[in-house]
Tab-separated table of C-alpha atoms and ligand atoms in Angstrom:
chain	number	residue	atom	x	y	z
A	41	MET	CA	-41.122	141.116	-56.482
A	42	SER	CA	-39.127	139.549	-59.249
A	43	THR	CA	-41.060	138.597	-62.337
A	44	THR	CA	-38.579	135.999	-63.566
A	45	LYS	CA	-39.717	132.407	-63.508
A	46	GLU	CA	-36.908	131.408	-61.101
A	47	ALA	CA	-38.447	133.408	-58.304
A	48	ILE	CA	-41.434	131.100	-58.346
A	49	THR	CA	-40.156	127.780	-59.734
A	50	ASN	CA	-37.111	125.592	-59.181
A	51	GLU	CA	-36.237	125.258	-62.862
A	52	ALA	CA	-32.604	125.948	-63.705
A	53	MET	CA	-32.027	129.553	-64.709
A	54	THR	CA	-30.837	130.747	-68.056
A	55	GLY	CA	-27.697	132.863	-68.108
A	56	GLU	CA	-29.750	135.945	-68.768
A	57	GLU	CA	-31.982	135.287	-65.778
A	58	MET	CA	-28.949	134.782	-63.544
A	59	ILE	CA	-27.468	138.072	-64.697
A	60	GLU	CA	-30.738	139.945	-64.319
A	61	LEU	CA	-31.352	138.826	-60.720
A	62	CYS	CA	-27.718	139.138	-59.650
A	63	ARG	CA	-27.558	142.661	-61.038
A	64	ARG	CA	-30.865	143.626	-59.488
A	65	HIS	CA	-30.235	142.239	-55.988
A	66	THR	CA	-26.459	142.122	-55.481
A	67	LEU	CA	-23.515	144.493	-55.770
A	68	PHE	CA	-20.551	143.585	-57.978
A	69	GLU	CA	-17.061	144.470	-56.768
A	70	TRP	CA	-15.078	147.636	-57.538
A	71	SER	CA	-17.536	148.745	-60.233
A	72	ALA	CA	-20.288	151.159	-61.080
A	73	GLN	CA	-23.167	148.711	-61.282
A	74	ALA	CA	-24.483	150.020	-64.594
A	75	ALA	CA	-21.138	149.119	-66.179
A	76	VAL	CA	-20.861	145.484	-65.060
A	77	ASP	CA	-21.281	142.742	-67.608
A	78	PRO	CA	-20.903	139.421	-65.744
A	79	ILE	CA	-20.396	136.061	-67.422
A	80	PRO	CA	-23.022	133.616	-66.132
A	81	VAL	CA	-21.274	130.475	-64.882
A	82	ALA	CA	-23.067	127.171	-64.401
A	83	ARG	CA	-20.270	124.612	-64.053
A	84	ALA	CA	-16.515	124.197	-64.314
A	85	LYS	CA	-13.996	121.406	-64.805
A	86	GLY	CA	-10.222	121.423	-65.228
A	87	ILE	CA	-9.150	124.643	-66.954
A	88	TYR	CA	-12.633	125.324	-68.351
A	89	PHE	CA	-15.946	126.763	-67.200
A	90	TRP	CA	-19.306	126.890	-68.980
A	91	THR	CA	-22.348	129.139	-69.141
A	92	PRO	CA	-25.791	127.557	-68.619
A	93	GLU	CA	-26.182	127.621	-72.412
A	94	GLY	CA	-22.985	125.608	-72.832
A	95	LYS	CA	-20.535	128.270	-74.019
A	96	ARG	CA	-17.080	127.162	-72.925
A	97	TYR	CA	-14.343	129.436	-71.602
A	98	ILE	CA	-10.680	128.705	-70.984
A	99	ASP	CA	-10.118	130.038	-67.467
A	100	PHE	CA	-6.890	131.913	-68.163
A	101	ASN	CA	-6.964	133.743	-64.848
A	102	SER	CA	-7.819	130.777	-62.565
A	103	GLN	CA	-10.888	132.890	-61.701
A	104	LEU	CA	-9.192	135.439	-59.388
A	105	MET	CA	-5.712	133.844	-59.553
A	106	CYS	CA	-6.939	131.302	-57.015
A	107	VAL	CA	-8.189	128.030	-58.570
A	108	ASN	CA	-4.606	126.786	-58.873
A	109	ILE	CA	-5.412	123.053	-59.028
A	110	GLY	CA	-8.136	123.627	-61.632
A	111	HIS	CA	-11.859	123.227	-61.292
A	112	GLY	CA	-13.833	120.280	-59.979
A	113	ASP	CA	-11.049	118.088	-58.600
A	114	GLU	CA	-12.913	115.109	-57.145
A	115	ARG	CA	-10.375	114.575	-54.358
A	116	VAL	CA	-11.076	117.991	-52.885
A	117	VAL	CA	-14.838	117.746	-53.450
A	118	ARG	CA	-14.860	114.409	-51.610
A	119	ALA	CA	-12.814	115.742	-48.697
A	120	ILE	CA	-15.286	118.613	-48.253
A	121	GLN	CA	-18.264	116.249	-48.458
A	122	GLU	CA	-16.751	113.845	-45.943
A	123	GLN	CA	-15.937	116.657	-43.513
A	124	ALA	CA	-19.438	118.099	-43.907
A	125	ALA	CA	-20.941	114.730	-43.035
A	126	VAL	CA	-18.886	114.375	-39.832
A	127	LEU	CA	-18.247	117.871	-38.451
A	128	PRO	CA	-19.032	120.879	-40.627
A	129	TYR	CA	-18.296	123.366	-37.857
A	130	ALA	CA	-16.720	123.647	-34.433
A	131	ASN	CA	-16.069	126.956	-32.754
A	132	PRO	CA	-12.505	128.298	-32.800
A	133	PHE	CA	-11.915	127.618	-29.075
A	134	MET	CA	-12.166	123.876	-29.880
A	135	ALA	CA	-9.403	121.656	-31.227
A	136	THR	CA	-10.220	119.597	-34.333
A	137	GLU	CA	-8.309	116.992	-36.301
A	138	VAL	CA	-8.390	118.918	-39.589
A	139	ARG	CA	-7.122	122.100	-37.923
A	140	ALA	CA	-4.309	120.099	-36.286
A	141	ARG	CA	-3.319	118.323	-39.498
A	142	LEU	CA	-3.425	121.448	-41.641
A	143	ALA	CA	-1.328	123.562	-39.265
A	144	LYS	CA	1.256	120.755	-38.996
A	145	LYS	CA	1.403	120.428	-42.777
A	146	LEU	CA	1.770	124.189	-43.307
A	147	SER	CA	4.585	124.326	-40.758
A	148	GLU	CA	6.467	121.857	-42.991
A	149	LEU	CA	5.847	123.896	-46.153
A	150	ALA	CA	6.274	127.462	-44.882
A	151	PRO	CA	9.647	129.194	-45.269
A	152	GLY	CA	12.157	129.296	-42.412
A	153	THR	CA	10.950	128.700	-38.888
A	154	ILE	CA	7.345	129.744	-39.478
A	155	ASP	CA	5.385	127.049	-37.665
A	156	THR	CA	2.306	128.659	-36.088
A	157	PHE	CA	-0.836	129.779	-37.917
A	158	PHE	CA	-3.966	131.783	-37.305
A	159	PHE	CA	-6.715	130.889	-39.779
A	160	THR	CA	-9.015	133.475	-41.330
A	161	ASN	CA	-11.687	133.720	-44.030
A	162	GLY	CA	-9.337	135.081	-46.672
A	163	GLY	CA	-6.334	137.216	-47.552
A	164	ALA	CA	-7.473	140.593	-46.230
A	165	GLU	CA	-8.129	139.191	-42.759
A	166	ALA	CA	-4.769	137.404	-42.851
A	167	ASN	CA	-3.081	140.765	-43.453
A	168	GLU	CA	-5.190	142.524	-40.797
A	169	ASN	CA	-4.011	139.970	-38.266
A	170	ALA	CA	-0.417	140.057	-39.558
A	171	ILE	CA	-0.093	143.781	-38.894
A	172	ARG	CA	-1.784	143.501	-35.502
A	173	ILE	CA	0.590	140.675	-34.533
A	174	ALA	CA	3.576	142.732	-35.723
A	175	ARG	CA	2.417	145.691	-33.635
A	176	MET	CA	1.772	143.562	-30.531
A	177	PHE	CA	5.135	141.767	-30.859
A	178	THR	CA	7.340	144.805	-31.524
A	179	GLY	CA	5.457	147.402	-29.496
A	180	ARG	CA	5.887	149.721	-32.514
A	181	HIS	CA	3.049	150.973	-34.667
A	182	LYS	CA	4.097	151.937	-38.219
A	183	ILE	CA	3.819	149.677	-41.251
A	184	GLY	CA	5.616	150.301	-44.553
A	185	ALA	CA	3.927	149.192	-47.789
A	186	ARG	CA	4.385	149.841	-51.507
A	187	TYR	CA	2.218	151.858	-53.900
A	188	ARG	CA	2.125	149.071	-56.492
A	189	SER	CA	0.353	146.599	-54.246
A	190	TYR	CA	-2.968	145.122	-53.216
A	191	HIS	CA	-3.457	143.664	-49.744
A	192	GLY	CA	-7.240	143.256	-49.437
A	193	GLY	CA	-10.584	145.001	-49.148
A	194	THR	CA	-10.954	145.572	-45.371
A	195	ALA	CA	-10.031	148.793	-43.556
A	196	GLY	CA	-6.424	148.036	-42.624
A	197	ALA	CA	-5.651	145.958	-45.711
A	198	LEU	CA	-7.012	148.700	-47.974
A	199	THR	CA	-4.814	151.270	-46.244
A	200	LEU	CA	-1.819	148.987	-46.862
A	201	THR	CA	-2.928	148.679	-50.488
A	202	GLY	CA	-1.177	151.172	-52.719
A	203	ASP	CA	-3.325	150.945	-55.846
A	204	PRO	CA	-6.370	153.154	-56.515
A	205	ARG	CA	-8.714	150.798	-54.693
A	206	ARG	CA	-7.359	152.506	-51.551
A	207	TRP	CA	-8.554	155.977	-52.429
A	208	ALA	CA	-12.226	155.646	-51.503
A	209	ALA	CA	-11.283	154.085	-48.150
A	210	GLU	CA	-9.050	156.950	-47.068
A	211	PRO	CA	-8.087	158.266	-44.588
A	212	GLY	CA	-7.914	154.613	-43.497
A	213	ILE	CA	-5.990	153.338	-40.484
A	214	ALA	CA	-3.177	155.334	-38.889
A	215	GLY	CA	0.503	154.507	-39.135
A	216	VAL	CA	0.892	153.285	-42.731
A	217	PHE	CA	3.643	154.841	-44.887
A	218	ARG	CA	4.953	154.066	-48.386
A	219	ILE	CA	8.259	152.468	-49.233
A	220	PRO	CA	9.549	152.935	-52.799
A	221	ASP	CA	8.749	150.758	-55.800
A	222	PHE	CA	11.398	149.546	-58.261
A	223	TYR	CA	8.955	149.592	-61.182
A	224	HIS	CA	7.604	152.859	-62.632
A	225	GLY	CA	5.638	151.852	-65.738
A	226	VAL	CA	6.294	150.195	-69.085
A	227	ASP	CA	7.688	153.441	-70.547
A	228	LYS	CA	10.174	154.101	-67.754
A	229	ARG	CA	13.407	152.533	-66.575
A	230	SER	CA	13.102	150.249	-63.537
A	231	ASP	CA	15.397	150.868	-60.578
A	232	THR	CA	18.193	148.477	-59.797
A	233	ALA	CA	18.048	146.635	-56.475
A	234	GLU	CA	20.763	148.956	-55.106
A	235	GLU	CA	18.835	152.087	-56.096
A	236	VAL	CA	15.497	151.038	-54.619
A	237	LEU	CA	17.110	149.655	-51.465
A	238	ALA	CA	19.007	152.913	-50.866
A	239	ARG	CA	15.751	154.888	-51.145
A	240	THR	CA	13.995	152.367	-48.896
A	241	GLU	CA	16.643	152.815	-46.216
A	242	GLU	CA	16.350	156.586	-46.496
A	243	THR	CA	12.560	156.280	-46.036
A	244	ILE	CA	13.051	154.066	-42.963
A	245	GLN	CA	15.396	156.658	-41.447
A	246	LEU	CA	13.013	159.519	-42.193
A	247	GLU	CA	10.088	157.626	-40.633
A	248	GLY	CA	12.127	156.681	-37.563
A	249	PRO	CA	13.270	153.047	-37.448
A	250	ASN	CA	12.165	152.628	-33.834
A	251	THR	CA	8.572	153.458	-34.782
A	252	ILE	CA	8.313	150.807	-37.530
A	253	ALA	CA	6.741	147.455	-36.670
A	254	ALA	CA	6.800	145.862	-40.117
A	255	ILE	CA	7.217	146.118	-43.846
A	256	ILE	CA	4.597	144.267	-45.868
A	257	LEU	CA	5.061	143.369	-49.515
A	258	GLU	CA	4.039	140.979	-52.226
A	259	PRO	CA	7.291	139.188	-53.178
A	260	VAL	CA	5.953	139.131	-56.740
A	261	THR	CA	3.304	141.827	-57.101
A	262	GLY	CA	0.068	140.391	-58.509
A	263	THR	CA	-2.735	142.562	-59.859
A	264	ASN	CA	-0.470	145.586	-60.035
A	265	GLY	CA	1.655	144.106	-62.757
A	266	ILE	CA	3.365	140.745	-62.043
A	267	LEU	CA	6.365	142.714	-60.832
A	268	ILE	CA	9.290	140.365	-60.337
A	269	PRO	CA	11.904	142.044	-58.133
A	270	PRO	CA	15.466	142.494	-59.349
A	271	ASP	CA	17.846	139.946	-57.818
A	272	GLY	CA	19.036	141.172	-54.466
A	273	TYR	CA	15.896	143.179	-53.702
A	274	MET	CA	14.197	140.647	-51.424
A	275	GLN	CA	17.495	139.805	-49.706
A	276	GLY	CA	18.155	143.532	-49.295
A	277	ILE	CA	14.729	144.161	-47.746
A	278	ARG	CA	15.369	141.273	-45.343
A	279	ALA	CA	18.736	142.801	-44.404
A	280	LEU	CA	17.196	146.247	-43.810
A	281	CYS	CA	14.498	144.690	-41.619
A	282	ASP	CA	17.176	142.868	-39.608
A	283	LYS	CA	19.279	146.022	-39.271
A	284	TYR	CA	16.404	148.061	-37.829
A	285	GLY	CA	14.456	145.379	-35.901
A	286	ILE	CA	11.537	145.558	-38.351
A	287	LEU	CA	9.409	142.479	-39.108
A	288	LEU	CA	9.002	141.360	-42.717
A	289	ILE	CA	5.430	140.391	-43.660
A	290	ASP	CA	5.354	138.322	-46.830
A	291	ASP	CA	1.972	138.610	-48.578
A	292	GLU	CA	1.751	135.351	-50.546
A	293	VAL	CA	-2.019	135.489	-50.974
A	294	MET	CA	-1.732	135.516	-54.767
A	295	ALA	CA	1.861	134.412	-55.390
A	296	GLY	CA	1.834	131.415	-53.021
A	297	PHE	CA	0.969	127.765	-53.588
A	298	GLY	CA	2.853	127.096	-56.770
A	299	ARG	CA	1.744	130.065	-58.828
A	300	THR	CA	5.358	131.172	-59.395
A	301	GLY	CA	6.803	127.655	-59.627
A	302	GLU	CA	7.758	127.412	-55.943
A	303	TRP	CA	5.551	126.726	-52.947
A	304	PHE	CA	6.001	130.367	-51.970
A	305	ALA	CA	7.435	133.161	-54.105
A	306	VAL	CA	10.031	134.123	-51.458
A	307	ASP	CA	11.533	130.667	-51.935
A	308	HIS	CA	12.994	131.936	-55.261
A	309	TRP	CA	15.318	134.192	-53.270
A	310	ASP	CA	15.642	131.960	-50.204
A	311	VAL	CA	14.388	134.779	-47.989
A	312	LYS	CA	12.800	133.922	-44.638
A	313	PRO	CA	9.986	136.267	-43.623
A	314	ASP	CA	8.817	136.772	-40.040
A	315	LEU	CA	5.134	136.585	-40.942
A	316	ILE	CA	3.451	135.163	-44.017
A	317	SER	CA	-0.107	135.660	-45.221
A	318	MET	CA	-1.816	133.217	-47.536
A	319	ALA	CA	-5.284	132.419	-48.956
A	320	LYS	CA	-6.452	131.732	-52.563
A	321	GLY	CA	-4.287	128.736	-53.603
A	322	LEU	CA	-4.351	127.413	-50.025
A	323	THR	CA	-7.716	125.808	-50.845
A	324	SER	CA	-7.736	126.684	-54.563
A	325	ALA	CA	-10.869	128.603	-53.497
A	326	TYR	CA	-12.982	125.434	-53.147
A	327	VAL	CA	-13.840	126.824	-49.703
A	328	GLN	CA	-12.716	130.240	-48.476
A	329	LEU	CA	-9.698	130.197	-46.163
A	330	GLY	CA	-6.775	132.434	-45.304
A	331	ALA	CA	-3.977	132.161	-42.763
A	332	VAL	CA	-1.222	134.182	-41.204
A	333	GLY	CA	1.848	132.203	-40.236
A	334	MET	CA	4.506	133.380	-37.785
A	335	ARG	CA	7.990	132.456	-36.629
A	336	ARG	CA	8.240	130.480	-33.390
A	337	GLU	CA	9.668	133.454	-31.507
A	338	ILE	CA	6.608	135.535	-32.408
A	339	ALA	CA	4.248	132.691	-31.497
A	340	ASP	CA	6.078	132.357	-28.154
A	341	HIS	CA	5.278	135.995	-27.399
A	342	PHE	CA	1.626	134.971	-27.177
A	343	ALA	CA	2.319	132.274	-24.586
A	344	LYS	CA	2.043	134.903	-21.839
A	345	ASN	CA	0.542	137.811	-23.754
A	346	VAL	CA	-3.062	137.659	-24.929
A	347	PHE	CA	-3.487	137.209	-28.659
A	348	TYR	CA	-6.108	139.843	-29.388
A	349	GLY	CA	-7.775	138.423	-32.482
A	350	GLY	CA	-10.786	136.278	-33.272
A	351	LEU	CA	-13.227	135.208	-35.960
A	352	THR	CA	-16.280	132.956	-35.732
A	353	TYR	CA	-15.040	131.023	-38.761
A	354	ASN	CA	-11.380	130.794	-37.712
A	355	SER	CA	-10.136	127.245	-38.501
A	356	HIS	CA	-13.438	126.334	-40.153
A	357	PRO	CA	-13.375	122.537	-40.533
A	358	LEU	CA	-14.756	122.525	-44.108
A	359	ALA	CA	-12.068	124.989	-45.169
A	360	CYS	CA	-9.302	123.099	-43.348
A	361	ALA	CA	-10.424	119.868	-45.043
A	362	ALA	CA	-10.402	121.610	-48.420
A	363	ALA	CA	-6.893	122.979	-47.779
A	364	LEU	CA	-5.489	119.604	-46.728
A	365	ALA	CA	-6.941	117.929	-49.814
A	366	THR	CA	-5.712	120.752	-52.073
A	367	ILE	CA	-2.180	120.518	-50.704
A	368	ALA	CA	-2.299	116.750	-51.282
A	369	VAL	CA	-3.227	117.439	-54.934
A	370	TYR	CA	-0.240	119.798	-55.375
A	371	GLU	CA	1.975	117.031	-54.024
A	372	GLU	CA	0.442	114.004	-55.745
A	373	ASP	CA	0.291	115.697	-59.142
A	374	ASN	CA	3.625	117.515	-58.801
A	375	LEU	CA	1.941	120.795	-59.600
A	376	ILE	CA	4.705	123.040	-58.243
A	377	ALA	CA	7.302	121.566	-60.594
A	378	ARG	CA	4.728	121.556	-63.349
A	379	ALA	CA	4.072	125.293	-62.921
A	380	ARG	CA	7.813	125.830	-63.296
A	381	GLU	CA	7.971	123.726	-66.487
A	382	MET	CA	4.858	125.222	-68.046
A	383	GLY	CA	6.191	128.627	-66.999
A	384	HIS	CA	9.134	128.045	-69.363
A	385	VAL	CA	6.698	127.212	-72.161
A	386	MET	CA	4.674	130.335	-71.341
A	387	HIS	CA	7.849	132.414	-71.368
A	388	GLY	CA	8.561	131.310	-74.939
A	389	LEU	CA	4.997	132.027	-76.028
A	390	LEU	CA	5.099	135.506	-74.445
A	391	GLU	CA	8.450	136.273	-76.103
A	392	ASP	CA	6.965	135.214	-79.412
A	393	LEU	CA	4.033	137.632	-78.957
A	394	LYS	CA	6.462	140.423	-78.171
A	395	ALA	CA	8.544	139.726	-81.241
A	396	ARG	CA	5.574	139.702	-83.595
A	397	HIS	CA	3.141	142.309	-82.235
A	398	PRO	CA	4.052	146.008	-82.191
A	399	SER	CA	1.453	146.675	-79.462
A	400	VAL	CA	3.234	144.359	-77.019
A	401	GLY	CA	5.542	146.649	-75.035
A	402	ALA	CA	6.571	144.188	-72.338
A	403	THR	CA	5.812	140.693	-71.099
A	404	ARG	CA	6.739	139.154	-67.758
A	405	ASN	CA	6.173	135.794	-66.153
A	406	ILE	CA	7.459	133.681	-63.323
A	407	GLY	CA	5.969	130.200	-63.355
A	408	LEU	CA	2.352	130.527	-64.484
A	409	PHE	CA	2.080	134.103	-63.199
A	410	GLY	CA	2.194	136.220	-66.358
A	411	ILE	CA	1.242	139.565	-67.868
A	412	VAL	CA	1.305	141.425	-71.176
A	413	GLU	CA	1.675	145.230	-71.224
A	414	LEU	CA	0.350	146.938	-74.336
A	415	VAL	CA	1.663	150.202	-75.786
A	416	ARG	CA	0.469	152.579	-78.517
A	417	ASN	CA	3.882	153.885	-79.533
A	418	ARG	CA	6.942	151.732	-80.232
A	419	GLU	CA	9.415	154.549	-79.554
A	420	THR	CA	8.013	156.158	-76.423
A	421	LEU	CA	6.308	152.978	-75.155
A	422	GLU	CA	3.278	155.090	-74.193
A	423	PRO	CA	0.867	152.658	-72.488
A	424	MET	CA	-2.235	151.660	-74.490
A	425	ALA	CA	-4.318	152.902	-71.524
A	426	ALA	CA	-3.183	155.434	-68.936
A	427	PHE	CA	-2.752	154.570	-65.241
A	428	ASN	CA	-6.132	153.620	-63.729
A	429	ALA	CA	-7.906	154.306	-67.047
A	430	ALA	CA	-9.702	152.363	-69.753
A	431	ALA	CA	-9.000	152.586	-73.491
A	432	PRO	CA	-11.321	151.587	-76.350
A	433	GLU	CA	-8.637	149.280	-77.788
A	434	MET	CA	-8.292	147.446	-74.464
A	435	GLN	CA	-12.076	147.120	-74.263
A	436	ALA	CA	-12.183	145.749	-77.810
A	437	LEU	CA	-9.465	143.238	-76.929
A	438	GLY	CA	-11.388	142.119	-73.839
A	439	LYS	CA	-14.527	141.726	-75.937
A	440	PHE	CA	-12.631	139.621	-78.488
A	441	PHE	CA	-11.220	137.313	-75.793
A	442	ARG	CA	-14.703	136.846	-74.412
A	443	GLU	CA	-16.260	136.092	-77.786
A	444	GLN	CA	-13.507	133.566	-78.455
A	445	GLY	CA	-14.051	131.823	-75.101
A	446	LEU	CA	-10.893	133.035	-73.358
A	447	TYR	CA	-11.460	134.416	-69.880
A	448	THR	CA	-8.786	136.630	-68.380
A	449	LEU	CA	-8.396	139.881	-66.496
A	450	VAL	CA	-7.890	142.956	-68.688
A	451	ARG	CA	-6.775	145.892	-66.554
A	452	TRP	CA	-5.634	149.337	-67.741
A	453	ASN	CA	-2.978	148.600	-70.423
A	454	THR	CA	-2.418	145.004	-69.317
A	455	PHE	CA	-3.924	141.547	-69.456
A	456	PHE	CA	-2.980	138.491	-67.428
A	457	THR	CA	-1.920	134.940	-68.277
A	458	ASN	CA	-2.570	133.012	-65.061
A	459	PRO	CA	-4.106	129.615	-65.909
A	460	PRO	CA	-4.604	126.756	-63.439
A	461	LEU	CA	-1.322	124.931	-62.788
A	462	ILE	CA	-2.721	121.766	-64.385
A	463	ILE	CA	-2.746	123.330	-67.856
A	464	THR	CA	-1.088	121.278	-70.597
A	465	GLU	CA	1.227	122.631	-73.271
A	466	ALA	CA	-1.459	122.056	-75.930
A	467	GLU	CA	-4.015	124.010	-73.878
A	468	LEU	CA	-1.503	126.831	-73.339
A	469	ARG	CA	-0.910	127.020	-77.079
A	470	GLU	CA	-4.671	127.024	-77.721
A	471	ALA	CA	-5.073	130.055	-75.437
A	472	PHE	CA	-2.078	131.859	-76.930
A	473	ALA	CA	-3.477	131.325	-80.434
A	474	ILE	CA	-6.561	133.333	-79.374
A	475	ILE	CA	-4.364	136.031	-77.815
A	476	ASP	CA	-2.251	136.156	-80.966
A	477	LYS	CA	-5.343	136.892	-83.087
A	478	GLY	CA	-6.725	139.410	-80.589
A	479	LEU	CA	-3.524	141.456	-80.612
A	480	GLU	CA	-4.226	142.395	-84.230
A	481	ILE	CA	-6.837	144.764	-82.724
A	482	THR	CA	-4.317	146.575	-80.520
A	483	ASP	CA	-1.584	146.465	-83.191
A	484	ARG	CA	-3.782	148.662	-85.407
A	485	ALA	CA	-3.576	151.454	-82.806
A	486	VAL	CA	0.232	151.545	-82.743
A	487	LYS	CA	2.081	154.530	-84.165
B	657	LIG	C1	-1.569	139.950	-52.673
B	657	LIG	C2	-2.967	139.920	-52.126
B	657	LIG	N1	-3.161	140.104	-50.810
B	657	LIG	C3	-4.392	140.077	-50.262
B	657	LIG	C4	-5.510	139.872	-51.041
B	657	LIG	C5	-6.861	139.869	-50.410
B	657	LIG	O1	-7.370	138.579	-50.337
B	657	LIG	P1	-8.947	138.324	-50.127
B	657	LIG	O2	-9.629	138.896	-51.325
B	657	LIG	O3	-9.034	136.829	-49.991
B	657	LIG	O4	-9.328	139.018	-48.870
B	657	LIG	C6	-5.360	139.672	-52.418
B	657	LIG	C7	-6.533	139.449	-53.279
B	657	LIG	O5	-6.487	139.528	-54.481
B	657	LIG	C8	-4.058	139.699	-52.977
B	657	LIG	O6	-3.860	139.532	-54.294
């Protein structure tokens, strides 16, 4: 039995009490539990969130790169409340108005001829269904995916995932192979589009083109480094898929819904995928929802063939209502164009950091999707922390950000700059002023 007062009264908890009970009775993600140090969150509005004691944080990672429209938008809150009052749930064999409206709207926004959607609880399930659809449609079984990628925390999606989160889930599902990356680390030269495409084609030939159902990739890689492909890469992947009858699955779970300054990241290269997965920004995480969208020809396949897939919460009305209201916010407030504009401002601020701080080895951004890579040697560009490792300087930087009320993800030798798309120039500058000060810590480690 808990001894904290909250177990026996309804008084609001202190931050410490929240942490104590959450740590005692829940598991935190991807962590040894003794090492977690959660921030207690009581409320959030706009680009900020607060602890119960009133400490304010700038949310410079949009939580998990998902609260794209910012926190507490009344229009979305109202839409959820209204839906809850009328029809909070109907099973997925039913037709509902919100499901109908959302699918119609997404068919207008999605690239190319993608006009049919299967709704899920999040990104991992969208990818699970995307690969199953690709296998059912092509009659082939293999899926190519990159090492520098994350596709979700369920069995198939973790096998697709290239980063170390995959390791504990191995051997995983059968039939997944790796296609090459163009990026090899801050201290190494990146491949040109021609180089990486030539190696990709060689891999396809070695695997056997007729055995490959799909290639899945993040058009701009998220957690694994905001990797923006060289021009020609996405078009080249599309061409290889066409040449060998392979479907292209576009994982827009993190990069979609304005994050990069376009509705979907593939729109930057005008590439039309066969399947698209989405989640996060679809509802800005006000309610959990994912979706896999498919081209008409693929949807037509399931006119006569059974679609083997199902989820109790598929097309959940509360989530569909949240998505419709969120999409209306992107449109009403011009948030896609705004992400592009503020992305230019962020680009200048990142360049400025690079010019002035010896520990900044590289910066990248596309729209409001940004990253800083830190190094401990100006000549060799040795990363401040090794691959999949922590470094005391990175921990000290993370601690400084937290003390100063700046929340963002610090991972290996990188940290992210992914604020809600509603951020103003003044707010961006306020956050970068904190970063600027913090980098004095990592600068001291540079040889
Ligand atoms: C590119 C990408 N795909 C898939 C996922 C998995 O989404 P979810 O956590 O909603 O299952 C994520 C989550 O971060 C992601 O970034």
